[in-house]
PDB file of C-alpha atoms in Angstrom:
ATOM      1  CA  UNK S   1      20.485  -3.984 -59.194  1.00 68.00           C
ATOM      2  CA  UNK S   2      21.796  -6.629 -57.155  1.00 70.00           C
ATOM      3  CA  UNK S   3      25.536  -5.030 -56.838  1.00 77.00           C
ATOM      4  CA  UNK S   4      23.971  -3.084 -54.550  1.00 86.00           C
ATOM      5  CA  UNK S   5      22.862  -5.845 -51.910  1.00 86.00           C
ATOM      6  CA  UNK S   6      24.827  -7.062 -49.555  1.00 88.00           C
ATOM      7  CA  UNK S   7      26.181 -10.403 -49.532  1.00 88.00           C
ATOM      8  CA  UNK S   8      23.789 -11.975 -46.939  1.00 90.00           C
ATOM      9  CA  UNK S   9      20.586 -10.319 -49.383  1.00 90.00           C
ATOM     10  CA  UNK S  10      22.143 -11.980 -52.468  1.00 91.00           C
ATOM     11  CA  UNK S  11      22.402 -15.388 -50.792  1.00 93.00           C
ATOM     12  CA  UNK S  12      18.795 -14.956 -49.668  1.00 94.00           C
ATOM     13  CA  UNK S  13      17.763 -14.168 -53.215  1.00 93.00           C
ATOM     14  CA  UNK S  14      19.862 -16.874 -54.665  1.00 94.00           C
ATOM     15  CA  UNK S  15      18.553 -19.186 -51.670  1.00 95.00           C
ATOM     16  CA  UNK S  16      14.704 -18.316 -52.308  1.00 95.00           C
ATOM     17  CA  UNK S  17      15.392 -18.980 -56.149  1.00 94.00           C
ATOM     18  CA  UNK S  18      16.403 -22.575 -54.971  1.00 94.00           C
ATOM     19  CA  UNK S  19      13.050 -23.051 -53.009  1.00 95.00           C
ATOM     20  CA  UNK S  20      10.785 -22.053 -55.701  1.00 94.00           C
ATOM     21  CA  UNK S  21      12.585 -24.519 -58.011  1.00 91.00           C
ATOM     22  CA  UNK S  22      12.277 -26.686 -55.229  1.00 92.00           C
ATOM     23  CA  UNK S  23       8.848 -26.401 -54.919  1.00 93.00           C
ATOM     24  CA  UNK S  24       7.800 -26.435 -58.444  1.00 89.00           C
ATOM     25  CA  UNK S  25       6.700 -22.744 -58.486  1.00 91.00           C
ATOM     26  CA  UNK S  26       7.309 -21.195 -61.564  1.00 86.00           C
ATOM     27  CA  UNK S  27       7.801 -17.399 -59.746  1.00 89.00           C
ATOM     28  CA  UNK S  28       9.593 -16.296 -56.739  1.00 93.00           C
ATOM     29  CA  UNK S  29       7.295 -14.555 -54.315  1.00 94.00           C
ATOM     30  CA  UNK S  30       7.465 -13.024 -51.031  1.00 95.00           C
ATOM     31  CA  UNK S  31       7.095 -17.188 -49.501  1.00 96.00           C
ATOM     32  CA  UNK S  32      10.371 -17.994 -50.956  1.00 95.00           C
ATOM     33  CA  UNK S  33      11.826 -15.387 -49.742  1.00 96.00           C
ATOM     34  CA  UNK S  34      11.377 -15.599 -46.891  1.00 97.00           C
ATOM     35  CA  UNK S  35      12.625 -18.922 -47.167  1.00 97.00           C
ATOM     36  CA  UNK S  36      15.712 -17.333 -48.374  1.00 97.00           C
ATOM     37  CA  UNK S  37      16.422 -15.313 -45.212  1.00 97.00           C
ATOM     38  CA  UNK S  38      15.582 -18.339 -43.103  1.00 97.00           C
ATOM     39  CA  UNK S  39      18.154 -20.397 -44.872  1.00 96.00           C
ATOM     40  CA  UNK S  40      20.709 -17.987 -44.933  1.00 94.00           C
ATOM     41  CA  UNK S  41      21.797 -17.648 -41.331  1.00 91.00           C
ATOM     42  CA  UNK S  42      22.312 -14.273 -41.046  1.00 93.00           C
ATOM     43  CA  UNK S  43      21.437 -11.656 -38.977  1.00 94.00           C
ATOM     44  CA  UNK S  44      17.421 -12.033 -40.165  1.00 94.00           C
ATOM     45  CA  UNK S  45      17.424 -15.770 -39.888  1.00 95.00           C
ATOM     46  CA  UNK S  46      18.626 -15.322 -36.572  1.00 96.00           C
ATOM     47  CA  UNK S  47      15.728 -12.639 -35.758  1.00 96.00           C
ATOM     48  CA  UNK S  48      13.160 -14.906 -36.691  1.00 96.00           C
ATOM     49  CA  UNK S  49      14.328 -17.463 -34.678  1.00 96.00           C
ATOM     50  CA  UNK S  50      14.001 -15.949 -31.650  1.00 96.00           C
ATOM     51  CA  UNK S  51      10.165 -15.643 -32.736  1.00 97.00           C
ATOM     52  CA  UNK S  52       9.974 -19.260 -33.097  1.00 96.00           C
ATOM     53  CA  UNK S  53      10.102 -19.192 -37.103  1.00 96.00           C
ATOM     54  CA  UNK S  54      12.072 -21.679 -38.624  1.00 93.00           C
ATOM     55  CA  UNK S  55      12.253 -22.981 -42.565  1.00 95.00           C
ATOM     56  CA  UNK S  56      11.010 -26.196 -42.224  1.00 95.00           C
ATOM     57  CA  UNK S  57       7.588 -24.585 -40.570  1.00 96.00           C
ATOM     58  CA  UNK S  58       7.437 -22.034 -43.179  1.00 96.00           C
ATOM     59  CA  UNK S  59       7.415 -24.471 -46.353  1.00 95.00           C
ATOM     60  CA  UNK S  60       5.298 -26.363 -45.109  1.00 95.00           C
ATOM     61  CA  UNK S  61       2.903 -23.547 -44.555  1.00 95.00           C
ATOM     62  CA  UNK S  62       3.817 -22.417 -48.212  1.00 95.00           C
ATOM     63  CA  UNK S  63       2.977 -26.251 -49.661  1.00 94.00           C
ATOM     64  CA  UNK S  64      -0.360 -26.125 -47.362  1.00 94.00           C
ATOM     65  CA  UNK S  65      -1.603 -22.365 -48.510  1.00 93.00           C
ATOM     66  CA  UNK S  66       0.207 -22.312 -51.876  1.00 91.00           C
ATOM     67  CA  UNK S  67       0.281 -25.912 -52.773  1.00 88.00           C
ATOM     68  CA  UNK S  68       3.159 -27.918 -54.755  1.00 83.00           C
ATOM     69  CA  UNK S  69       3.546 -26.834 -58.173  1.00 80.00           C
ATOM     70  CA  UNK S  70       3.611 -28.464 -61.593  1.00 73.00           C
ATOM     71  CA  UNK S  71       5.570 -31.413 -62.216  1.00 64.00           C
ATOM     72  CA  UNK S  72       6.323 -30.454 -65.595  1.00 55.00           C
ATOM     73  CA  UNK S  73       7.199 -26.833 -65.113  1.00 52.00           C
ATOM     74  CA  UNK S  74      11.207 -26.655 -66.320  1.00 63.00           C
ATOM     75  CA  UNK S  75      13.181 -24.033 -68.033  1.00 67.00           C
ATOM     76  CA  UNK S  76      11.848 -24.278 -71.450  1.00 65.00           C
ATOM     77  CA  UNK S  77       8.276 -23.975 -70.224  1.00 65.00           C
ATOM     78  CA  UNK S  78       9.722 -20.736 -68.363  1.00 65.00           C
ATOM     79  CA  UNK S  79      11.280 -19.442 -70.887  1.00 71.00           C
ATOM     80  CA  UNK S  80       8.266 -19.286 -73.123  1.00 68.00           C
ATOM     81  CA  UNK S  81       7.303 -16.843 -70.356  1.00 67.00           C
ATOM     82  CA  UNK S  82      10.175 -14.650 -70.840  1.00 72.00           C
ATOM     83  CA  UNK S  83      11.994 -16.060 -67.676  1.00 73.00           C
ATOM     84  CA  UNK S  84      15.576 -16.996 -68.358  1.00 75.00           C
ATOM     85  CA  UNK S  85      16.238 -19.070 -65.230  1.00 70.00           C
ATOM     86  CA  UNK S  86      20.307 -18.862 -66.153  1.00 73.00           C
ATOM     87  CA  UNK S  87      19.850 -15.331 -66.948  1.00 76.00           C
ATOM     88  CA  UNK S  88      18.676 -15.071 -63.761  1.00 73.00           C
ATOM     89  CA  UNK S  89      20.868 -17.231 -61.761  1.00 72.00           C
ATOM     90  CA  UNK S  90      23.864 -15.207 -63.412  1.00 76.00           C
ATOM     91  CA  UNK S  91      22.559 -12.325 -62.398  1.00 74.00           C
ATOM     92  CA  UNK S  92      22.178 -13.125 -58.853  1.00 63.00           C
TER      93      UNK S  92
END
């Protein structure tokens, strides 16, 4: 699936995978996606600056709405919900 994005959309992926580790979320959602395009500099980064939206604004929203995840959530405690966080960072 992801041969078929383009370089900037893998980065963002890759890039919204680091946030939700970052965060402590144990999923990647729409939030840290969005992230993802904000931190990638490309052409939608750039968009959403012009609208005044920058990365810094947006976690902090996400921390404030979502709230920080678990300390103790790691890869093993993933993987005993069938997420393979290497599998996954392979594959992007």
């Amino acid at each position: 699936m992801f041969e078929r994005f383009t370089d900037e959309a893998r980065q963002a992926v890759t890039l919204a995978q680091e946030e939700a580790l970052g965060l402590r979320h144990g999923w990647i959602g729409t939030e840290h996606l969005l992230l993802g395009v904000l931190r990638s500099g490309g052409e939608g980064a750039r968009l959403l600056a012009g609208f005044g939206v920058d990365a810094a604004a947006v976690r902090d929203d996400v921390v404030r709405i979502v709230g920080p995840g678990e300390e103790d959530i790691d890869s093993a405690a993933l993987a005993t919900l069938g997420i393979d966080l290497d599998a996954v960072r392979e594959r992007v």
